[in-house]
C-alpha atoms as a PDB file:
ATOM      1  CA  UNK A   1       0.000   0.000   0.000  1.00  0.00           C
ATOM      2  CA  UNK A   2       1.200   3.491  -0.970  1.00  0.00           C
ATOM      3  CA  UNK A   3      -0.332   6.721   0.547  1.00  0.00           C
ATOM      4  CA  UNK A   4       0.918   9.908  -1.390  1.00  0.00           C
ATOM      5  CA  UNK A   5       0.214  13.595   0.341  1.00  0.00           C
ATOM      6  CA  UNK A   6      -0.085  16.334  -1.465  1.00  0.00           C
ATOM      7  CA  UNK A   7      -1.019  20.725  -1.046  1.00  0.00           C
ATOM      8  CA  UNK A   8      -0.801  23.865  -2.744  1.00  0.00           C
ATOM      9  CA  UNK A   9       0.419  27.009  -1.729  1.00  0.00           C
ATOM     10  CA  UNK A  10       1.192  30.524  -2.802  1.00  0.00           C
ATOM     11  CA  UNK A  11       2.133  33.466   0.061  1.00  0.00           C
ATOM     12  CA  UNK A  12       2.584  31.473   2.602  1.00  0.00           C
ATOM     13  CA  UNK A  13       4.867  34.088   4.875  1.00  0.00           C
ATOM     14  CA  UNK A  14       2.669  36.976   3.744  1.00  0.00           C
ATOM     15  CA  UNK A  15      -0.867  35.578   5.296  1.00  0.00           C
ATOM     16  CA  UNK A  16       0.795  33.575   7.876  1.00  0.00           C
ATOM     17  CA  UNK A  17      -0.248  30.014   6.497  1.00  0.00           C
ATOM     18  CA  UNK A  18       1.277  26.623   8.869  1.00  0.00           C
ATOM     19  CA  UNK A  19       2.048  24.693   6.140  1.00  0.00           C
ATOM     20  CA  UNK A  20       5.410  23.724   7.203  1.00  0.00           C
ATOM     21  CA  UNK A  21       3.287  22.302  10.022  1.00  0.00           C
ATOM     22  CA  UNK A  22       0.820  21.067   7.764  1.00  0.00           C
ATOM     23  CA  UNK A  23       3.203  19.334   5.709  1.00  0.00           C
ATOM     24  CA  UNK A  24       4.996  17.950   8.522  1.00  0.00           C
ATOM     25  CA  UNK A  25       1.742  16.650  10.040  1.00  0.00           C
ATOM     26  CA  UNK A  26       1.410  14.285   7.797  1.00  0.00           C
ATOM     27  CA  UNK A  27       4.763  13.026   6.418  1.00  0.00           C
ATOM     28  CA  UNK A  28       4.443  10.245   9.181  1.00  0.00           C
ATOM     29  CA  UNK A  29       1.889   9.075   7.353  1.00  0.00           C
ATOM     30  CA  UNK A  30       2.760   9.637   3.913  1.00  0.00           C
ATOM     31  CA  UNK A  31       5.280   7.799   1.581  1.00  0.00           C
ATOM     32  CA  UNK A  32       5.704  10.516  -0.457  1.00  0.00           C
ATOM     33  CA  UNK A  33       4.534  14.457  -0.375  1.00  0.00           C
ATOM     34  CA  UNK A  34       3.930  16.720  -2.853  1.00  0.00           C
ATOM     35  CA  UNK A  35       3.825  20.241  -3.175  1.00  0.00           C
ATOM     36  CA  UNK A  36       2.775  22.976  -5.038  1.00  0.00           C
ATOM     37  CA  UNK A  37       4.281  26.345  -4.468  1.00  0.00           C
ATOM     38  CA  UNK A  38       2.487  28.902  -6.880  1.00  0.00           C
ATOM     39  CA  UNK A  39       4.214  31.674  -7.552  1.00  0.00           C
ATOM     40  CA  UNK A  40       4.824  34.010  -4.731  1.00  0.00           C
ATOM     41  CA  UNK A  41       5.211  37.786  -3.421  1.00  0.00           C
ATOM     42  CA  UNK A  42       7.184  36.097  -0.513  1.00  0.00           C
ATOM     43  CA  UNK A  43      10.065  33.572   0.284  1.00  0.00           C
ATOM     44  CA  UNK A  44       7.132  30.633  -0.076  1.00  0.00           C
ATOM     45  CA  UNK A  45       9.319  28.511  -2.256  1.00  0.00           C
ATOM     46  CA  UNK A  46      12.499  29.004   0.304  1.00  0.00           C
ATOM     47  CA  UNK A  47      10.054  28.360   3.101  1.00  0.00           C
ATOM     48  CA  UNK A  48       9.388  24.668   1.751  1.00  0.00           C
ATOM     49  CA  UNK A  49      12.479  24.139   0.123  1.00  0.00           C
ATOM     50  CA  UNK A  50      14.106  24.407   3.843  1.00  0.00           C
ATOM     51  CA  UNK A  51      11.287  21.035   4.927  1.00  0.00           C
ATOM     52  CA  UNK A  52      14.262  18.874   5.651  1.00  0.00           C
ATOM     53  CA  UNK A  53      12.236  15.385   4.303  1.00  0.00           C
ATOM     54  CA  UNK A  54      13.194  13.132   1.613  1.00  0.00           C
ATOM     55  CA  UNK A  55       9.881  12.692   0.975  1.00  0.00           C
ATOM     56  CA  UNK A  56       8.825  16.204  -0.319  1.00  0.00           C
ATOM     57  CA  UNK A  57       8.950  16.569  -4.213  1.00  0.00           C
ATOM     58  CA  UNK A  58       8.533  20.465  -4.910  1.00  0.00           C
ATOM     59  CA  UNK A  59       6.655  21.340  -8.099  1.00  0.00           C
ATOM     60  CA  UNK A  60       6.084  25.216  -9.169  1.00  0.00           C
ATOM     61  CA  UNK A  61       3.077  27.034 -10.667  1.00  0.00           C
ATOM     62  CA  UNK A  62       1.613  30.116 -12.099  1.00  0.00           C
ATOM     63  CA  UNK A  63      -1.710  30.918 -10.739  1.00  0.00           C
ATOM     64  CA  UNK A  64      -4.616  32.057 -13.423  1.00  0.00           C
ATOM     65  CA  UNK A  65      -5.195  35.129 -10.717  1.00  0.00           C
ATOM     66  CA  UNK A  66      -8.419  35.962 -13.351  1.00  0.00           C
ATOM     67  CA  UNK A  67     -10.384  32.873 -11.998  1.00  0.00           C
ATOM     68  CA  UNK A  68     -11.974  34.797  -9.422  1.00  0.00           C
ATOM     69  CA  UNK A  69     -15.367  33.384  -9.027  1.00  0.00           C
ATOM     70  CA  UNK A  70     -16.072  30.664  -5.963  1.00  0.00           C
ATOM     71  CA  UNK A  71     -12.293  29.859  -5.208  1.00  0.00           C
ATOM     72  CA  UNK A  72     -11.827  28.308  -8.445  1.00  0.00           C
ATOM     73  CA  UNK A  73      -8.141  29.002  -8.836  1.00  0.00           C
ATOM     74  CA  UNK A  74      -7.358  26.785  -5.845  1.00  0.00           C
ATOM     75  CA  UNK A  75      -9.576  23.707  -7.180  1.00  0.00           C
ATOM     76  CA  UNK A  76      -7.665  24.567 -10.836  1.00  0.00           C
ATOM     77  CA  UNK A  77      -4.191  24.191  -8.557  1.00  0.00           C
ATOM     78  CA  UNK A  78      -5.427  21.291  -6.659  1.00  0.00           C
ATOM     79  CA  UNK A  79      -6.467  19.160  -9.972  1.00  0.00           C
ATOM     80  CA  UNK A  80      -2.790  20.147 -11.659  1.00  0.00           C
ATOM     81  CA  UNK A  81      -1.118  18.876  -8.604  1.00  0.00           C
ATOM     82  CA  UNK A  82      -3.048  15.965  -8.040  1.00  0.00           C
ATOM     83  CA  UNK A  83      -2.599  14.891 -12.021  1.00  0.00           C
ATOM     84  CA  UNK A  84       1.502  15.226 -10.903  1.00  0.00           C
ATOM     85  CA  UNK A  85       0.859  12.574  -8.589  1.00  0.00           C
ATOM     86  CA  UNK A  86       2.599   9.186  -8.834  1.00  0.00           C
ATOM     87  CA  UNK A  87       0.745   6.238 -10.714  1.00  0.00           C
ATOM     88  CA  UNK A  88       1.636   3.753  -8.592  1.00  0.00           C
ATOM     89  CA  UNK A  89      -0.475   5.173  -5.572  1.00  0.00           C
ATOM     90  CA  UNK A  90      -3.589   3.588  -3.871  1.00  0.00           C
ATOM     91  CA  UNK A  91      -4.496   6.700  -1.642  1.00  0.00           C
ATOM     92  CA  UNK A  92      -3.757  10.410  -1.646  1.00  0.00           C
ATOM     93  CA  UNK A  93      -3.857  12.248   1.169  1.00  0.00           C
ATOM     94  CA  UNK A  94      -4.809  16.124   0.995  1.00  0.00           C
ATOM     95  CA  UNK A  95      -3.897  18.527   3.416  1.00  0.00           C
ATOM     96  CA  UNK A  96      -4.553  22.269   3.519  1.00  0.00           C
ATOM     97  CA  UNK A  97      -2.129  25.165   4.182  1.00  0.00           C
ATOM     98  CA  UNK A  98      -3.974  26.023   7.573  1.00  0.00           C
ATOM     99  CA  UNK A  99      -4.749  22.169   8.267  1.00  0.00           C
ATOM    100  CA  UNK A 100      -3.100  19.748  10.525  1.00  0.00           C
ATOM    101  CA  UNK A 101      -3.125  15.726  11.491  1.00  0.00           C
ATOM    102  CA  UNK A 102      -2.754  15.704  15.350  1.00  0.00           C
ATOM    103  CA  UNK A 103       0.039  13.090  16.137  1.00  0.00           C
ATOM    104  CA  UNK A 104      -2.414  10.728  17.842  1.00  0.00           C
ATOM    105  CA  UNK A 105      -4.153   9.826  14.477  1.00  0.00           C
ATOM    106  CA  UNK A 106      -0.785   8.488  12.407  1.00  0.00           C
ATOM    107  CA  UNK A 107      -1.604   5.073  13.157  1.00  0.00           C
ATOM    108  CA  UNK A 108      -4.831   5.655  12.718  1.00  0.00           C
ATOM    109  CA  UNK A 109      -5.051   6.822   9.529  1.00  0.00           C
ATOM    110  CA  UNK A 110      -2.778   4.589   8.371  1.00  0.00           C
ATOM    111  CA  UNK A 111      -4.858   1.334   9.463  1.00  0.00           C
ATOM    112  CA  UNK A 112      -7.841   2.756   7.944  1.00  0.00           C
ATOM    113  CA  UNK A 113      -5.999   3.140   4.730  1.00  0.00           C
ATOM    114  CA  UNK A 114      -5.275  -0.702   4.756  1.00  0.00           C
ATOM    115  CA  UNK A 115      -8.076  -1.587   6.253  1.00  0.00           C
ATOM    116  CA  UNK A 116     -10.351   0.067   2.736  1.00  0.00           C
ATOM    117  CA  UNK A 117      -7.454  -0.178   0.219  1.00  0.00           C
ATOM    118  CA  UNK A 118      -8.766  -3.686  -1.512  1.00  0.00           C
ATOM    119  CA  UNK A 119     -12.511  -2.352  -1.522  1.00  0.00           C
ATOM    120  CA  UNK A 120     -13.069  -0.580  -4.558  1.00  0.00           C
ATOM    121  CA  UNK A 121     -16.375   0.743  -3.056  1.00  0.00           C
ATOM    122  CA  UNK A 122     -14.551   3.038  -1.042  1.00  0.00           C
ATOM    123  CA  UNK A 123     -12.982   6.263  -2.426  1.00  0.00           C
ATOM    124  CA  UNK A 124     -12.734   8.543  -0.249  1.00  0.00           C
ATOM    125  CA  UNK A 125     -11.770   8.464   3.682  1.00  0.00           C
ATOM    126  CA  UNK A 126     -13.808  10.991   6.219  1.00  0.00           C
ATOM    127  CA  UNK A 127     -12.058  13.187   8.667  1.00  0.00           C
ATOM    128  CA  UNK A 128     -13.966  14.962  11.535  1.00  0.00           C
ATOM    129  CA  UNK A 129     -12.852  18.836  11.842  1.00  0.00           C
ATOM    130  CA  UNK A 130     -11.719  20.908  14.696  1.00  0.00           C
ATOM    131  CA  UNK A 131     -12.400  24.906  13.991  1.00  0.00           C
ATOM    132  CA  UNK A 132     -10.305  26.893  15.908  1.00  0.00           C
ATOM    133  CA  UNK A 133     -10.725  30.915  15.941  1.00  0.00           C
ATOM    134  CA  UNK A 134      -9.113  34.363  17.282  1.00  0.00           C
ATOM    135  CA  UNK A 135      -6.589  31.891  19.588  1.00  0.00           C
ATOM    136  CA  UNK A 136      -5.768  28.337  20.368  1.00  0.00           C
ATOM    137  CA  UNK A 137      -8.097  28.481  22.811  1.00  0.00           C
ATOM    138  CA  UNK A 138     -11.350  28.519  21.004  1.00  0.00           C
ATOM    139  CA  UNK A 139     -13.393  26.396  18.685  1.00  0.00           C
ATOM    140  CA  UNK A 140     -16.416  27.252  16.466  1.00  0.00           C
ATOM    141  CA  UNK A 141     -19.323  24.859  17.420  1.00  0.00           C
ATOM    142  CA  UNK A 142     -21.942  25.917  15.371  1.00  0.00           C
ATOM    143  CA  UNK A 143     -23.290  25.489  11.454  1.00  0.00           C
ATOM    144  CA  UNK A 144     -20.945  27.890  10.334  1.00  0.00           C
ATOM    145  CA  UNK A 145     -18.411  25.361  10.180  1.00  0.00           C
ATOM    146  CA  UNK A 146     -18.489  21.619   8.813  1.00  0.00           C
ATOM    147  CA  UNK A 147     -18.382  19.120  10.932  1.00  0.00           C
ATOM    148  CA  UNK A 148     -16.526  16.719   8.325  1.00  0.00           C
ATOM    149  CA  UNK A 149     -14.619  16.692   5.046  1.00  0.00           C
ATOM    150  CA  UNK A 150     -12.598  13.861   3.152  1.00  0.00           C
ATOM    151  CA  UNK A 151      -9.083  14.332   2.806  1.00  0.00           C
ATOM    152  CA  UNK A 152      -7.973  10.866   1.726  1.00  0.00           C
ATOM    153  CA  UNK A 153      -8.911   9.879  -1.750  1.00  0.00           C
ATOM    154  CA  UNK A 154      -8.421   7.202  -4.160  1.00  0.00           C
ATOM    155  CA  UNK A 155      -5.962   7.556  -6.659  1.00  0.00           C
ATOM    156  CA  UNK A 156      -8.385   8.203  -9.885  1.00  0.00           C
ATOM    157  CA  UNK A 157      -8.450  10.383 -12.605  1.00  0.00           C
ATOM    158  CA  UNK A 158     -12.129  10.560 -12.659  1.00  0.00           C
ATOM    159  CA  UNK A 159     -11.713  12.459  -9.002  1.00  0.00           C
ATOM    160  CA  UNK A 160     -11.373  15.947  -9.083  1.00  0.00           C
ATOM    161  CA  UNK A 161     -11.904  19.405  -6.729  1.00  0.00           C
ATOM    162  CA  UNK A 162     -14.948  20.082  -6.031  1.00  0.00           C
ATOM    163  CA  UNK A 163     -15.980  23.981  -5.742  1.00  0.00           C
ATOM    164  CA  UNK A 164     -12.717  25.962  -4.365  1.00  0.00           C
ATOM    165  CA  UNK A 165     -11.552  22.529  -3.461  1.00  0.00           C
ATOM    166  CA  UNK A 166     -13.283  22.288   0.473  1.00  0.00           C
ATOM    167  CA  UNK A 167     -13.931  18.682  -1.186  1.00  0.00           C
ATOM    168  CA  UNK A 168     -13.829  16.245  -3.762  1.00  0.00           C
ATOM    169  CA  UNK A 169     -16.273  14.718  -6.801  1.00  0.00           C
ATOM    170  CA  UNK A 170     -16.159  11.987  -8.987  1.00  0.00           C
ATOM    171  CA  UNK A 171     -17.431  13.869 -12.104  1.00  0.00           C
ATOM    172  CA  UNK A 172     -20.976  15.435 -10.165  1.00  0.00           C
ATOM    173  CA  UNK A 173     -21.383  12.563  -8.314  1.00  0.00           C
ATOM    174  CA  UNK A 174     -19.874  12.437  -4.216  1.00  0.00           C
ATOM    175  CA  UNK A 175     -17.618  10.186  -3.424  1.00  0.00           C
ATOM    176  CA  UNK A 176     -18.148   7.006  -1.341  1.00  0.00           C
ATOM    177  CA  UNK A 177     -16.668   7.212   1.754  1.00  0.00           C
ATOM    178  CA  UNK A 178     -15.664   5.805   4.825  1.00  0.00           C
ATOM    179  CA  UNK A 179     -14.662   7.617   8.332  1.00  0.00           C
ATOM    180  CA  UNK A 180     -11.155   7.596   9.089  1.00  0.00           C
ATOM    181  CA  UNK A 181     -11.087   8.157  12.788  1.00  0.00           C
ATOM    182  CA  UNK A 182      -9.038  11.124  13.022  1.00  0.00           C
ATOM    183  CA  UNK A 183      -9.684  14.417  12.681  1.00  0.00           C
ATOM    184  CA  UNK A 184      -8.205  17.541  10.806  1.00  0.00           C
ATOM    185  CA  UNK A 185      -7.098  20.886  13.192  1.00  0.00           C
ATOM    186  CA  UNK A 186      -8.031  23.643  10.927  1.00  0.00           C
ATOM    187  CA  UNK A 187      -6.038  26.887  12.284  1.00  0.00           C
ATOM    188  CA  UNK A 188      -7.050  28.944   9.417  1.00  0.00           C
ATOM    189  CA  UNK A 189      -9.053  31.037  12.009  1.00  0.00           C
ATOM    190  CA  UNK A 190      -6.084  31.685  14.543  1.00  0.00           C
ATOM    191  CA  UNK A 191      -4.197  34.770  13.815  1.00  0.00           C
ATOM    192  CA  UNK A 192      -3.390  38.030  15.287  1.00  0.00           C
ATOM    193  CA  UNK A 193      -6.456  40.637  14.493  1.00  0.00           C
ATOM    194  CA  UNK A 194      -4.734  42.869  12.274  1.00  0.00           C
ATOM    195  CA  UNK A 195      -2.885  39.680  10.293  1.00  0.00           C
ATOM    196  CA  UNK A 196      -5.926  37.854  10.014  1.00  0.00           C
ATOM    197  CA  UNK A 197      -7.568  41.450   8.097  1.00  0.00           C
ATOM    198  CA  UNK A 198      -4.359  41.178   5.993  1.00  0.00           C
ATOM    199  CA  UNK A 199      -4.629  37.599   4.660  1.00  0.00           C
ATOM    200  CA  UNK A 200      -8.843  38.547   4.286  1.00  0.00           C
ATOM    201  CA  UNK A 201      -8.009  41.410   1.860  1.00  0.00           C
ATOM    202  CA  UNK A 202      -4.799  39.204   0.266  1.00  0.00           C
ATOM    203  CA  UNK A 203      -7.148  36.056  -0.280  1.00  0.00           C
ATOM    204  CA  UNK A 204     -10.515  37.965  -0.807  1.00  0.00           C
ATOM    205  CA  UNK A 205      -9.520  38.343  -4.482  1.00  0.00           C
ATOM    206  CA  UNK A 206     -10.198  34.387  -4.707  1.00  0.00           C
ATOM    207  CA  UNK A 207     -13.904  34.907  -4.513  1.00  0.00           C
ATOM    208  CA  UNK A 208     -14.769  38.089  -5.423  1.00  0.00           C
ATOM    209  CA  UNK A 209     -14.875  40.311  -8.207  1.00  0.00           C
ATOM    210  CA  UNK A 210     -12.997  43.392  -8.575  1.00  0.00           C
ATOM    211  CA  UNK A 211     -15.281  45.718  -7.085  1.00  0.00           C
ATOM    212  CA  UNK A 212     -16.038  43.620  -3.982  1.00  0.00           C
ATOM    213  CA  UNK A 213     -12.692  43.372  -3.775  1.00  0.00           C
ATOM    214  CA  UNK A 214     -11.814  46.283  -4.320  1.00  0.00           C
ATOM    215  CA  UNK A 215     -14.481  47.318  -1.282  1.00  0.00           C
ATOM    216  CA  UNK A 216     -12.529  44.936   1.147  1.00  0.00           C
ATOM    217  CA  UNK A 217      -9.216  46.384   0.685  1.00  0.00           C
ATOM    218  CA  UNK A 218     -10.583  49.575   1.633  1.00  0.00           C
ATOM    219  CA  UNK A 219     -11.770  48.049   4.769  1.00  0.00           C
ATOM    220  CA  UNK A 220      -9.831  48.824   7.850  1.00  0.00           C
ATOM    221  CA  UNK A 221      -7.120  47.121   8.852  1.00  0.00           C
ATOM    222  CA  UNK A 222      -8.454  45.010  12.210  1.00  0.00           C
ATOM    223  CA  UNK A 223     -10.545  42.052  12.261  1.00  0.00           C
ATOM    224  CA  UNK A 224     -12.942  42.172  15.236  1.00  0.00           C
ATOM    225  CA  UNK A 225     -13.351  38.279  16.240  1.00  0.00           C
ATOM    226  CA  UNK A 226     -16.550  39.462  18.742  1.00  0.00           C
ATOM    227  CA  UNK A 227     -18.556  38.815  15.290  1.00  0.00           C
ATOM    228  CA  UNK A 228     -19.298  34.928  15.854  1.00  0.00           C
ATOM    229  CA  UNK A 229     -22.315  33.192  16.662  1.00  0.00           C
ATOM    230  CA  UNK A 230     -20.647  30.432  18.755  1.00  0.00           C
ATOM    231  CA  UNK A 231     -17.898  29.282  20.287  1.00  0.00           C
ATOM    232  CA  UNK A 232     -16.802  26.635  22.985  1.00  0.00           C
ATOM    233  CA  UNK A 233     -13.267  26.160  24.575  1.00  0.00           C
ATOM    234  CA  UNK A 234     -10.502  23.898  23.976  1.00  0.00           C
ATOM    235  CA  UNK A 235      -9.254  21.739  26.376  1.00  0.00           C
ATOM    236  CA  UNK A 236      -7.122  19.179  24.669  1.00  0.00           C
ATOM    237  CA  UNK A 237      -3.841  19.063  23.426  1.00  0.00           C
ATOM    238  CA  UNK A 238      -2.463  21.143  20.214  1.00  0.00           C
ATOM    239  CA  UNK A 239      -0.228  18.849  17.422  1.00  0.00           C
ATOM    240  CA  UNK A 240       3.608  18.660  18.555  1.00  0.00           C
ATOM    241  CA  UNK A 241       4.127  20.506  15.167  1.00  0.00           C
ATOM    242  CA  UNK A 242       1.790  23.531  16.275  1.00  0.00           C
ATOM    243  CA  UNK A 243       3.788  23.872  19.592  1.00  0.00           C
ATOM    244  CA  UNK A 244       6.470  26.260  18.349  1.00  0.00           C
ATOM    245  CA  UNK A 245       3.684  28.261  16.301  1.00  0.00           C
ATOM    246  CA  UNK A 246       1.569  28.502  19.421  1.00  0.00           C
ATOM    247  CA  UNK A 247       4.658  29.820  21.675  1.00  0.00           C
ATOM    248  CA  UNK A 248       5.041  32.826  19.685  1.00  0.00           C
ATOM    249  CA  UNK A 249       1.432  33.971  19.727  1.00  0.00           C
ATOM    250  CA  UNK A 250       1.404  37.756  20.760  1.00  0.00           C
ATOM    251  CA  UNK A 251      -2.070  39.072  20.832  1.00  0.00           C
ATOM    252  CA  UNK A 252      -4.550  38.031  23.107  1.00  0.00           C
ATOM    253  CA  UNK A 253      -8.609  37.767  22.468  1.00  0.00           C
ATOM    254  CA  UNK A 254     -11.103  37.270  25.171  1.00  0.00           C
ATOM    255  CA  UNK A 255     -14.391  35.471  24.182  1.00  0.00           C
ATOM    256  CA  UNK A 256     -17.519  35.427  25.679  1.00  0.00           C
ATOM    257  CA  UNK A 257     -18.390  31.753  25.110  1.00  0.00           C
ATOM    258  CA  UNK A 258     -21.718  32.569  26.962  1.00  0.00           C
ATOM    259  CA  UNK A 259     -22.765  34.866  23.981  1.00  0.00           C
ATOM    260  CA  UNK A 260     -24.770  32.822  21.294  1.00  0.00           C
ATOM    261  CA  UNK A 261     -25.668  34.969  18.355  1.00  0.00           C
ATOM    262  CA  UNK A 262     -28.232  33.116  16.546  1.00  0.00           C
ATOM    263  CA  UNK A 263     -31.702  33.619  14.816  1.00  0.00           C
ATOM    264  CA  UNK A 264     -34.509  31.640  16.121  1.00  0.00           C
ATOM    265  CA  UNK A 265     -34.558  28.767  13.644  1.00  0.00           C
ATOM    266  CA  UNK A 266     -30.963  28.620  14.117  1.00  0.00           C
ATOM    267  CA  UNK A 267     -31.283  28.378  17.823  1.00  0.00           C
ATOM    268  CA  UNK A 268     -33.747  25.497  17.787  1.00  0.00           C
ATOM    269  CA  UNK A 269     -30.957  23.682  15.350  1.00  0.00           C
ATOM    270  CA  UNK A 270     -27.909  24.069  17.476  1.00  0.00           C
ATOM    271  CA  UNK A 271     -29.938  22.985  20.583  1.00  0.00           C
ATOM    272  CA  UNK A 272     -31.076  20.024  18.580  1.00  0.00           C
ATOM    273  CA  UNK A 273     -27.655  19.215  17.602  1.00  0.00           C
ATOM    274  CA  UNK A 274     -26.517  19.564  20.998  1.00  0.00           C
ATOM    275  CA  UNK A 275     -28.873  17.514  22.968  1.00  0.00           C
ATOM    276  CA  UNK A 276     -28.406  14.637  19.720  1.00  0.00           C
ATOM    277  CA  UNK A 277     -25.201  15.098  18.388  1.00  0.00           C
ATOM    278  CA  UNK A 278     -27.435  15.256  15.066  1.00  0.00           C
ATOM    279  CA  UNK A 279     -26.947  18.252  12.584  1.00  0.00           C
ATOM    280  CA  UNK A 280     -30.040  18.335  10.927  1.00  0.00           C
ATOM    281  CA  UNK A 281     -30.195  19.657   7.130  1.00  0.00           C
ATOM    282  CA  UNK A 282     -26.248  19.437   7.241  1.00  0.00           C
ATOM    283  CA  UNK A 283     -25.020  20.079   3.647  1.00  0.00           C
ATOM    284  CA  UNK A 284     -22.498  17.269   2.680  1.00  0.00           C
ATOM    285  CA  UNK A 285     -19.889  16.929   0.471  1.00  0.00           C
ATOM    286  CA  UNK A 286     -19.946  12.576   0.365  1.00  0.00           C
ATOM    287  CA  UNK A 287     -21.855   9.675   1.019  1.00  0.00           C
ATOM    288  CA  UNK A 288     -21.037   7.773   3.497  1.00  0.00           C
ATOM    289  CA  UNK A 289     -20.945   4.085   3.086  1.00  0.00           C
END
């Protein structure tokens, strides 16, 4: 059995993006990684090129920065990375620049891969997501953020980025999937309040036209992180590869995790979901199997 990672990235310094983290999340699980480096208004390329790992094959690209509709650049990137892939590979692994595997899950992941890589039925493995926002402290608990997404896929031309590559399809139809047991930190959330504006306005270009965008970079230069409808605290550990990244945090944020900021139909769905563990009307990206 072969597992093959693989990302894309492009400014990686300039909007604070862990992908070194990211990246060295899951080379434990990986035989080979993967990645992308589009062409960058920072030291991106020197940033990976410095991953000390065997493993990592570095691949440049331009990005088509006039795909601005729905993120579709980034599923564009994903697809011309993922076609770069070796042949020889059953699974693929996909990690994000602002994702990362939690140590705990290595074996995990790994005995799920063998567990599904003779079923043909499967194509996709199912992580659970952690949503972390303003600090390391805090998680998003609501609808506002998805619950699950698959990150392991089967190597298959026919599968491709779905949207601006949140997911996967197999032409328009979802992939069959299995969970994995693990779960994916997603720290795209966690950033100082003036360098989380920054990336917003850098990034905002991805999914809006000019004038919108144009609109948010004449937006001031602070992101206020009181604007949520939800959030609980985090208790557990961080990822051993997050430890260094969390050290050097130098802003602080205080939530009120009493404060829940929804509408009434909302309401009634959160408390449903809470009481069940049930998320009715959830929009998913699979089909699980």
């Amino acid at each position: 059995m072969k597992i093959v990672g693989f990302t894309i990235i492009k400014d990686a310094l300039l909007n604070d993006y862990p992908v070194v983290e990211a990246i060295n999340s899951i080379l434990p699980v990986v035989d080979e990684m993967l990645v992308s480096v589009g062409q960058s208004d920072d030291d991106t390329l020197q940033l990976i090129q410095a991953i000390d790992s065997p493993k990592i094959r570095i691949v440049e690209s331009t990005w088509d920065m006039t795909l601005r509709q729905g993120g579709k650049v980034l599923a564009v990137e994903t697809d011309k990375a993922y076609r770069q892939l070796p042949a020889d590979a059953d699974w693929v692994f996909y990690i994000q620049g602002d994702e990362v595997l939690h140590e705990q899950y290595h074996a995990v992941v790994r005995h799920s891969c063998k567990m599904y890589v003779g079923d043909p039925n499967v194509e996709g493995l199912l992580f659970n997501y952690l949503h972390f926002y303003g600090t390391y402290d805090y998680m998003g608990d609501s609808r506002t953020w998805y619950r699950r997404e698959v990150r392991i896929i089967r190597n298959d031309p026919a599968i491709s980025a779905f949207r601006d590559a949140q997911g996967f399809r197999k032409g328009k139809t979802k992939l069959k999937v299995k969970p994995s047991g693990a779960a994916i930190y997603h720290y795209g959330w966690v950033k100082s309040p003036t360098q989380m504006k920054k990336k917003m306005k850098n990034v905002g270009r991805f999914w809006k036209d000019e004038q919108a965008w144009q609109e948010l970079l004449q937006s001031g230069d602070f992101f206020d992180f009181t604007q949520f409808d939800s959030l609980t605290r985090f208790a557990e550990s961080h990822p051993k590869v997050m430890q260094e990244r969390i050290a050097r945090q130098d802003w602080k944020v205080e939530m009120d995790l009493n404060r829940k900021k929804f509408d009434l139909k909302d309401r009634l769905l959160y408390w449903f979901e809470k009481k069940t563990g049930r998320r009715l009307f959830e929009f998913r990206n699979y089909r699980q199997i």
